[in-house]
Short mmCIF file of C-alpha atoms in Angstrom, two decimals:
data_model
loop_
_atom_site.label_atom_id
_atom_site.label_comp_id
_atom_site.label_asym_id
_atom_site.label_seq_id
_atom_site.Cartn_x
_atom_site.Cartn_y
_atom_site.Cartn_z
CA MET A 10 -17.58 -19.29 -6.30
CA THR A 11 -19.19 -16.26 -7.91
CA VAL A 12 -20.25 -12.84 -6.72
CA SER A 13 -23.59 -11.08 -6.93
CA ASP A 14 -24.16 -7.41 -7.77
CA THR A 15 -24.21 -6.60 -4.07
CA GLY A 16 -20.87 -8.26 -3.45
CA ALA A 17 -22.37 -11.30 -1.72
CA PHE A 18 -20.64 -14.57 -2.45
CA VAL A 19 -22.59 -17.57 -3.68
CA ARG A 20 -21.47 -21.06 -4.56
CA ARG A 21 -22.07 -22.61 -7.95
CA PRO A 22 -24.81 -25.24 -7.79
CA ILE A 23 -22.65 -27.74 -9.66
CA ALA A 24 -18.91 -27.78 -9.04
CA ARG A 25 -16.92 -28.31 -12.19
CA PRO A 26 -14.07 -30.80 -11.92
CA ARG A 27 -10.67 -29.20 -11.45
CA GLY A 28 -7.69 -30.25 -13.48
CA ARG A 29 -4.65 -31.83 -11.92
CA ALA A 30 -2.56 -28.79 -12.77
CA LEU A 31 -4.89 -26.50 -10.80
CA VAL A 32 -4.95 -28.86 -7.82
CA ALA A 33 -1.15 -29.06 -7.85
CA TRP A 34 -0.86 -25.28 -8.13
CA GLU A 35 -3.20 -24.78 -5.19
CA ARG A 36 -1.22 -27.24 -3.08
CA TRP A 37 2.39 -26.59 -4.00
CA GLY A 38 2.17 -23.05 -5.35
CA SER A 39 0.96 -21.77 -2.00
CA VAL A 40 3.76 -23.53 -0.13
CA SER A 41 6.30 -22.24 -2.63
CA VAL A 42 5.26 -18.61 -2.41
CA ILE A 43 5.24 -18.74 1.39
CA THR A 44 8.77 -20.15 1.26
CA ILE A 45 9.90 -17.50 -1.23
CA TRP A 46 8.52 -14.62 0.84
CA ALA A 47 10.03 -16.01 4.03
CA LEU A 48 13.43 -16.39 2.34
CA LEU A 49 13.28 -12.84 0.98
CA VAL A 50 12.61 -11.49 4.47
CA VAL A 51 15.49 -13.49 5.95
CA ILE A 52 17.90 -12.58 3.13
CA ALA A 53 17.13 -8.85 3.43
CA THR A 54 17.47 -8.98 7.22
CA VAL A 55 20.83 -10.73 7.07
CA GLN A 56 22.01 -8.24 4.43
CA ARG A 57 20.95 -5.13 6.36
CA GLY A 58 21.09 -6.32 9.95
CA VAL A 59 24.00 -8.80 10.13
CA LEU A 60 26.44 -8.44 7.24
CA SER A 61 26.12 -4.66 7.19
CA GLN A 62 24.32 -2.02 9.24
CA GLU A 63 25.16 0.93 7.00
CA HIS A 64 21.61 1.41 5.70
CA THR A 65 19.97 4.23 7.63
CA THR A 66 16.25 3.41 7.54
CA TRP A 67 16.02 0.83 10.32
CA PRO A 68 18.30 2.78 12.72
CA ILE A 69 16.07 5.83 12.17
CA PHE A 70 12.93 3.83 12.96
CA ARG A 71 14.57 2.11 15.90
CA HIS A 72 15.66 5.35 17.55
CA SER A 73 12.35 7.16 17.05
CA TYR A 74 10.85 5.68 20.21
CA PRO A 75 13.71 6.81 22.52
CA HIS A 76 13.53 10.25 20.87
CA LEU A 77 9.81 10.41 21.57
CA LEU A 78 10.33 9.52 25.24
CA ALA A 79 13.18 12.02 25.56
CA GLY A 80 11.07 14.82 24.08
CA VAL A 81 13.65 15.71 21.42
CA ASP A 82 12.67 16.58 17.84
CA LEU A 83 11.66 13.34 16.09
CA TYR A 84 12.31 14.96 12.74
CA GLY A 85 15.83 16.21 13.27
CA TYR A 86 19.06 14.74 11.90
CA TYR A 87 20.88 12.27 14.14
CA PRO A 88 23.73 11.01 11.94
CA SER A 89 25.65 9.51 14.86
CA GLU A 90 22.77 7.07 15.46
CA GLN A 91 22.44 6.04 11.83
CA GLY A 92 24.59 3.85 9.64
CA SER A 93 27.34 5.06 7.39
CA GLY A 94 24.90 5.79 4.55
CA ALA A 95 23.53 9.22 3.76
CA ALA A 96 21.77 10.76 6.75
CA ASP A 97 18.00 10.89 6.51
CA LEU A 98 14.98 11.94 8.57
CA PHE A 99 12.18 10.19 10.41
CA LYS A 100 9.03 11.10 8.44
CA TYR A 101 6.17 9.28 10.17
CA SER A 102 3.73 10.50 12.79
CA PRO A 103 4.52 10.50 16.55
CA THR A 104 2.06 7.60 16.83
CA TRP A 105 4.34 5.40 14.75
CA ALA A 106 7.33 6.47 16.80
CA LEU A 107 5.39 5.11 19.79
CA LEU A 108 4.58 1.85 18.02
CA TYR A 109 8.22 1.32 17.10
CA GLY A 110 8.71 0.93 20.84
CA ALA A 111 7.50 -2.65 20.36
CA PHE A 112 10.74 -3.37 18.46
CA SER A 113 13.16 -1.31 20.55
CA PRO A 114 13.87 -3.92 23.32
CA PHE A 115 15.28 -6.37 20.79
CA PRO A 116 18.82 -6.51 19.38
CA PHE A 117 19.32 -4.71 16.07
CA ALA A 118 19.04 -7.72 13.74
CA LEU A 119 16.18 -9.38 15.61
CA GLY A 120 14.18 -6.15 15.71
CA LEU A 121 14.75 -5.72 11.98
CA LEU A 122 13.64 -9.31 11.33
CA LEU A 123 10.42 -8.72 13.27
CA TRP A 124 9.78 -5.44 11.43
CA ASN A 125 10.36 -6.98 7.99
CA THR A 126 8.20 -9.95 8.95
CA LEU A 127 5.35 -7.68 10.02
CA ASN A 128 5.46 -5.89 6.66
CA ALA A 129 5.48 -9.12 4.66
CA VAL A 130 2.83 -10.90 6.75
CA VAL A 131 0.31 -8.03 6.61
CA LEU A 132 0.58 -7.73 2.82
CA PHE A 133 0.62 -11.51 2.29
CA ALA A 134 -2.46 -12.00 4.48
CA ALA A 135 -4.31 -9.12 2.80
CA VAL A 136 -3.77 -10.49 -0.71
CA ARG A 137 -4.67 -14.03 0.39
CA ALA A 138 -7.91 -12.69 1.90
CA LEU A 139 -8.66 -10.65 -1.23
CA LEU A 140 -8.32 -13.36 -3.87
CA PRO A 141 -9.03 -17.08 -4.28
CA LYS A 142 -5.94 -19.13 -3.45
CA PRO A 143 -4.65 -19.89 -7.00
CA HIS A 144 -4.93 -16.25 -8.05
CA ALA A 145 -3.51 -14.97 -4.77
CA THR A 146 -0.54 -17.30 -5.19
CA LEU A 147 0.17 -15.98 -8.68
CA ALA A 148 -0.23 -12.37 -7.56
CA LEU A 149 2.13 -12.86 -4.61
CA LEU A 150 4.67 -14.52 -6.87
CA LEU A 151 4.56 -11.57 -9.27
CA MET A 152 4.98 -9.18 -6.33
CA SER A 153 8.02 -11.02 -4.94
CA PRO A 154 10.74 -8.90 -6.61
CA TRP A 155 9.15 -5.75 -5.24
CA LEU A 156 8.81 -7.26 -1.79
CA LEU A 157 12.58 -7.80 -1.82
CA HIS A 158 13.16 -4.14 -2.73
CA ALA A 159 10.84 -3.06 0.10
CA VAL A 160 12.39 -5.19 2.86
CA GLN A 161 15.94 -4.55 1.65
CA SER A 162 15.33 -0.90 2.48
CA SER A 163 13.59 -1.74 5.78
CA SER A 164 10.71 0.39 4.50
CA SER A 165 7.06 0.40 5.55
CA ASN A 166 5.74 0.21 1.99
CA ALA A 167 4.61 -3.43 2.11
CA LEU A 168 2.75 -2.66 5.34
CA VAL A 169 1.09 0.36 3.74
CA ALA A 170 0.01 -1.72 0.73
CA GLY A 171 -1.44 -4.34 3.08
CA LEU A 172 -3.34 -1.70 5.07
CA ILE A 173 -4.90 -0.23 1.92
CA VAL A 174 -6.04 -3.70 0.80
CA MET A 175 -7.35 -4.41 4.31
CA ALA A 176 -9.28 -1.11 4.24
CA TYR A 177 -10.94 -2.26 1.03
CA LEU A 178 -11.69 -5.73 2.42
CA THR A 179 -13.13 -4.54 5.71
CA MET A 180 -15.31 -2.03 3.89
CA GLU A 181 -16.52 -4.80 1.57
CA ARG A 182 -17.53 -6.72 4.70
CA ARG A 183 -19.22 -3.61 6.11
CA ASN A 184 -16.78 -3.47 9.01
CA LEU A 185 -16.51 0.32 9.15
CA TRP A 186 -14.35 0.40 12.28
CA GLY A 187 -11.88 -2.06 10.77
CA ALA A 188 -11.72 0.06 7.62
CA ALA A 189 -11.26 3.21 9.71
CA PHE A 190 -8.38 1.60 11.60
CA SER A 191 -6.63 0.50 8.40
CA ILE A 192 -6.99 3.93 6.79
CA ALA A 193 -5.87 5.80 9.92
CA ALA A 194 -2.90 3.50 10.52
CA GLY A 195 -1.77 3.85 6.91
CA THR A 196 -2.26 7.62 6.82
CA LEU A 197 -0.23 8.12 9.99
CA ILE A 198 2.65 6.33 8.27
CA LYS A 199 2.35 8.05 4.89
CA ILE A 200 -0.32 10.59 4.01
CA PHE A 201 -1.47 9.07 0.71
CA PRO A 202 -3.31 6.00 2.15
CA LEU A 203 -5.99 8.57 3.04
CA ALA A 204 -7.07 8.05 -0.58
CA ALA A 205 -8.66 4.78 0.59
CA VAL A 206 -11.50 6.92 1.99
CA SER A 207 -12.75 6.93 -1.61
CA PHE A 208 -13.89 3.33 -1.08
CA ALA A 209 -16.68 4.76 1.10
CA LEU A 210 -17.75 7.64 -1.15
CA PHE A 211 -20.09 5.57 -3.28
CA ARG A 212 -21.60 3.43 -0.53
CA PRO A 213 -24.43 3.97 1.94
CA GLY A 214 -23.47 4.78 5.52
CA LYS A 215 -21.12 7.67 4.74
CA LEU A 216 -21.93 9.46 8.00
CA ARG A 217 -21.17 6.34 10.05
CA MET A 218 -17.89 5.94 8.16
CA ALA A 219 -17.03 9.59 8.81
CA LEU A 220 -17.73 9.09 12.52
CA ALA A 221 -15.60 5.93 12.63
CA LEU A 222 -12.73 7.73 10.88
CA THR A 223 -12.96 10.77 13.16
CA VAL A 224 -12.92 8.70 16.34
CA THR A 225 -10.19 6.36 15.10
CA PHE A 226 -7.92 9.19 13.97
CA ALA A 227 -8.45 11.04 17.26
CA VAL A 228 -7.55 7.97 19.33
CA MET A 229 -4.51 7.06 17.24
CA ILE A 230 -3.19 10.64 17.15
CA ALA A 231 -3.53 10.83 20.94
CA LEU A 232 -1.86 7.45 21.62
CA PRO A 233 1.55 8.98 22.44
CA LEU A 234 -0.09 10.72 25.41
CA THR A 235 0.28 7.38 27.19
CA VAL A 236 4.02 8.07 27.48
CA ILE A 237 4.52 11.82 26.89
CA SER A 238 2.83 15.08 27.88
CA TRP A 239 0.36 17.11 25.84
CA ASP A 240 2.93 19.87 25.30
CA SER A 241 5.47 17.36 24.05
CA LEU A 242 2.93 15.86 21.63
CA ARG A 243 2.07 19.31 20.28
CA PHE A 244 5.79 19.97 19.84
CA GLN A 245 6.20 16.77 17.81
CA TYR A 246 3.18 17.40 15.59
CA ALA A 247 4.37 20.94 14.87
CA ASN A 248 7.72 19.48 13.83
CA TRP A 249 5.99 16.85 11.68
CA GLU A 250 3.99 19.55 9.92
CA ARG A 251 7.17 21.51 9.24
CA MET A 252 8.89 18.42 7.85
CA ILE A 253 5.91 17.57 5.59
CA THR A 254 5.88 21.14 4.24
CA LEU A 255 9.57 20.95 3.38
CA ASP A 256 9.02 17.52 1.88
CA GLU A 257 6.16 18.78 -0.30
CA ASN A 258 8.39 21.52 -1.71
CA ASP A 259 11.06 19.03 -2.81
CA LEU A 260 11.08 19.17 -6.62
CA VAL A 261 14.13 16.97 -7.13
CA PHE A 262 13.57 13.66 -5.38
CA GLY A 263 11.09 10.98 -6.42
CA ARG A 264 10.52 8.31 -9.07
CA SER A 265 6.99 9.39 -9.98
CA VAL A 266 4.97 10.94 -12.79
CA LEU A 267 5.76 14.32 -11.26
CA GLY A 268 9.50 13.77 -11.47
CA LEU A 269 9.18 12.31 -14.96
CA VAL A 270 7.28 15.36 -16.25
CA ARG A 271 9.77 17.75 -14.67
CA ASN A 272 12.72 15.85 -16.15
CA LEU A 273 11.21 15.77 -19.64
CA SER A 274 9.99 19.37 -19.64
CA GLY A 275 12.87 20.93 -17.77
CA VAL A 276 10.32 23.07 -15.89
CA PRO A 277 10.32 22.98 -12.04
CA LEU A 278 6.58 22.40 -11.78
CA PRO A 279 5.20 22.25 -8.22
CA ASN A 280 3.82 18.96 -6.93
CA TRP A 281 0.33 19.91 -5.80
CA PRO A 282 -1.34 20.77 -9.16
CA ALA A 283 -0.44 17.39 -10.66
CA GLN A 284 -1.46 15.61 -7.47
CA MET A 285 -4.83 17.40 -7.46
CA LEU A 286 -5.31 16.49 -11.12
CA GLY A 287 -4.41 12.86 -10.44
CA SER A 288 -6.84 12.71 -7.52
CA ALA A 289 -9.62 14.14 -9.68
CA LEU A 290 -8.89 11.65 -12.47
CA LEU A 291 -8.93 8.76 -9.99
CA LEU A 292 -12.53 9.58 -9.06
CA VAL A 293 -13.80 10.08 -12.61
CA PRO A 294 -14.68 6.40 -13.33
CA PRO A 295 -16.75 5.76 -10.19
CA LEU A 296 -18.45 9.15 -10.59
CA ILE A 297 -19.35 8.60 -14.23
CA ARG A 298 -20.08 4.87 -13.88
CA ARG A 299 -22.04 4.92 -10.65
CA ASP A 300 -24.17 2.15 -12.13
CA ARG A 301 -21.17 -0.17 -11.85
CA TRP A 302 -20.32 0.49 -8.19
CA THR A 303 -22.61 -2.35 -7.14
CA ASP A 304 -20.43 -4.72 -9.17
CA ALA A 305 -17.68 -6.22 -7.00
CA ALA A 306 -15.43 -6.70 -10.05
CA PHE A 307 -15.61 -2.96 -10.78
CA ARG A 308 -14.75 -2.15 -7.17
CA LEU A 309 -11.80 -4.55 -7.25
CA ARG A 310 -10.42 -2.87 -10.35
CA PHE A 311 -10.84 0.50 -8.67
CA LEU A 312 -8.75 -0.83 -5.77
CA SER A 313 -6.03 -1.78 -8.27
CA SER A 314 -6.07 1.69 -9.81
CA LEU A 315 -5.89 3.36 -6.38
CA LEU A 316 -2.86 1.27 -5.37
CA VAL A 317 -1.00 2.37 -8.50
CA PHE A 318 -2.18 5.98 -8.18
CA ALA A 319 -0.86 6.16 -4.61
CA VAL A 320 2.69 5.71 -5.92
CA ILE A 321 2.88 7.33 -9.34
CA PHE A 322 1.50 10.61 -7.93
CA ASN A 323 3.62 10.48 -4.78
CA HIS A 324 6.37 13.04 -5.30
CA GLN A 325 8.61 11.14 -2.84
CA ALA A 326 8.15 7.72 -4.48
CA GLU A 327 11.24 5.54 -4.33
CA HIS A 328 12.21 2.23 -5.90
CA GLN A 329 10.94 0.40 -2.81
CA SER A 330 7.63 2.32 -2.88
CA TYR A 331 6.55 0.35 -5.92
CA ILE A 332 5.55 -2.70 -3.90
CA ILE A 333 2.30 -0.74 -3.39
CA ALA A 334 1.78 -0.18 -7.12
CA ALA A 335 2.97 -3.73 -7.89
CA THR A 336 0.18 -5.04 -5.65
CA GLY A 337 -2.33 -3.14 -7.77
CA VAL A 338 -0.88 -4.34 -11.06
CA ALA A 339 -0.69 -7.95 -9.85
CA VAL A 340 -4.33 -7.92 -8.70
CA TRP A 341 -5.37 -6.30 -12.00
CA PHE A 342 -3.47 -8.92 -14.01
CA VAL A 343 -4.57 -12.08 -12.21
CA THR A 344 -8.25 -11.04 -12.09
CA ALA A 345 -8.42 -10.14 -15.79
CA GLU A 346 -10.94 -12.12 -17.78
CA HIS A 347 -8.42 -12.54 -20.58
CA ARG A 348 -4.64 -12.67 -20.13
CA ALA A 349 -3.95 -10.98 -23.46
CA LEU A 350 -0.41 -10.48 -24.74
CA TRP A 351 -0.64 -6.73 -24.22
CA ARG A 352 -1.41 -7.29 -20.53
CA VAL A 353 1.66 -9.49 -20.25
CA ALA A 354 3.70 -6.76 -21.95
CA ILE A 355 2.51 -4.14 -19.45
CA LEU A 356 3.25 -6.50 -16.57
CA ALA A 357 6.74 -7.21 -17.93
CA GLY A 358 7.37 -3.49 -18.30
CA CYS A 359 6.40 -2.94 -14.66
CA LEU A 360 8.86 -5.63 -13.62
CA ILE A 361 11.85 -4.41 -15.61
CA GLY A 362 11.28 -0.81 -16.79
CA TYR A 363 11.79 2.62 -15.23
CA GLU A 364 8.85 2.41 -12.84
CA ALA A 365 7.02 5.66 -13.55
CA VAL A 366 6.50 4.89 -17.25
CA PRO A 367 5.04 1.34 -17.28
CA TYR A 368 3.06 1.85 -14.08
CA THR A 369 1.51 5.02 -15.50
CA ILE A 370 0.58 3.10 -18.64
CA ALA A 371 -0.95 0.36 -16.46
CA TRP A 372 -2.91 2.97 -14.48
CA LEU A 373 -4.29 4.63 -17.62
CA VAL A 374 -5.38 1.23 -18.94
CA MET A 375 -7.14 0.47 -15.63
CA MET A 376 -8.92 3.83 -15.78
CA LEU A 377 -10.00 3.20 -19.36
CA GLU A 378 -11.31 -0.26 -18.45
CA LEU A 379 -13.27 1.22 -15.57
CA LEU A 380 -14.84 3.80 -17.88
CA LEU A 381 -15.66 1.35 -20.69
CA ALA A 382 -16.75 -1.67 -18.64
CA SER A 383 -20.08 -3.09 -19.72
CA PRO A 384 -22.87 -2.92 -17.11
CA ARG A 385 -23.51 -6.63 -17.59
CA SER A 386 -19.91 -7.84 -17.68
CA ARG A 387 -18.48 -9.89 -14.87
CA GLU A 388 -14.95 -10.81 -13.94
CA ARG A 389 -14.30 -14.43 -13.11
CA VAL A 390 -12.41 -13.63 -9.93
CA THR A 391 -13.00 -11.25 -7.06
CA ALA A 392 -12.43 -12.12 -3.42
CA ALA A 393 -12.05 -15.40 -1.64
CA HIS A 394 -14.17 -14.76 1.43
CA PRO A 395 -17.36 -12.86 2.24
#
């Protein structure tokens, strides 16, 4: 299956015979990676929900819905409700506090299992929809260590990665409302998935996309009004804004480019200038190479670069955040026309190195490839379905 300049998928007129190794990989590799991901979810759930409940993330999520109903500050400290680990804060929107109500009726471990499963399934399904099966299987296998980190911390990072990929896919299929939902849902968890709006900047129908985003955001922001009053919702959003402001001024925490530069320079540089610079750099390739935006392979590589960008320029990036960047690197690696040794070296560095360094190198390489790509070049792999 190949792809045209417009992103439409066409079948080859003559199918070339597939080797036995490829057939076996398609059959057993898929089963194996499903088994591995399922085991990782179960192992992390048993570790955090059965053998020990000292990790604070899931208790914070779990109690956000009762806090929303009670009208107390969602973003305050409630150490008595958390585990014995360091106290932390709820940092998502009131809308997500409402949606966590779907998990609140269940016992601690079962609710955690359902939450971890949701994260893994959304990301797994997104990657499987993005790539042909053999390449999706390899990408998911490469992402497995980072999935474990994400579910061990009960984080939402795998879900966020899946939503960004789904935003790209739905936009590729001209489903603007589906793209708007994915972007809004991701942004109301963590602000940086808003960067996925860039998928629409170089396409026709920008006004329709803007309308879809406006309506979707308005509906999702107002969802808590189904269980709380307008005054209570305003109170929660004011508290969220205060928490985000404090979070933005944190110059100590984070495994990102920003933290790396501060550590090396010894200068307490603020976050926003580097984030603005990173955002501008992200958009340079599609702005300069507008002739390539009709090429689906170019757009896929831009998706990879955006997934990595969303983490390395996030001042609050943690070890578990890198499942998002790992998705980008895995897609970039498996869709490369040539699996050169230097690509393998970058991939290996992302798997074993201090995350900010190898992932920044990978991102710069992606940006360079976007800038230097030949107008007539084509990648062998893009997406599995129209």
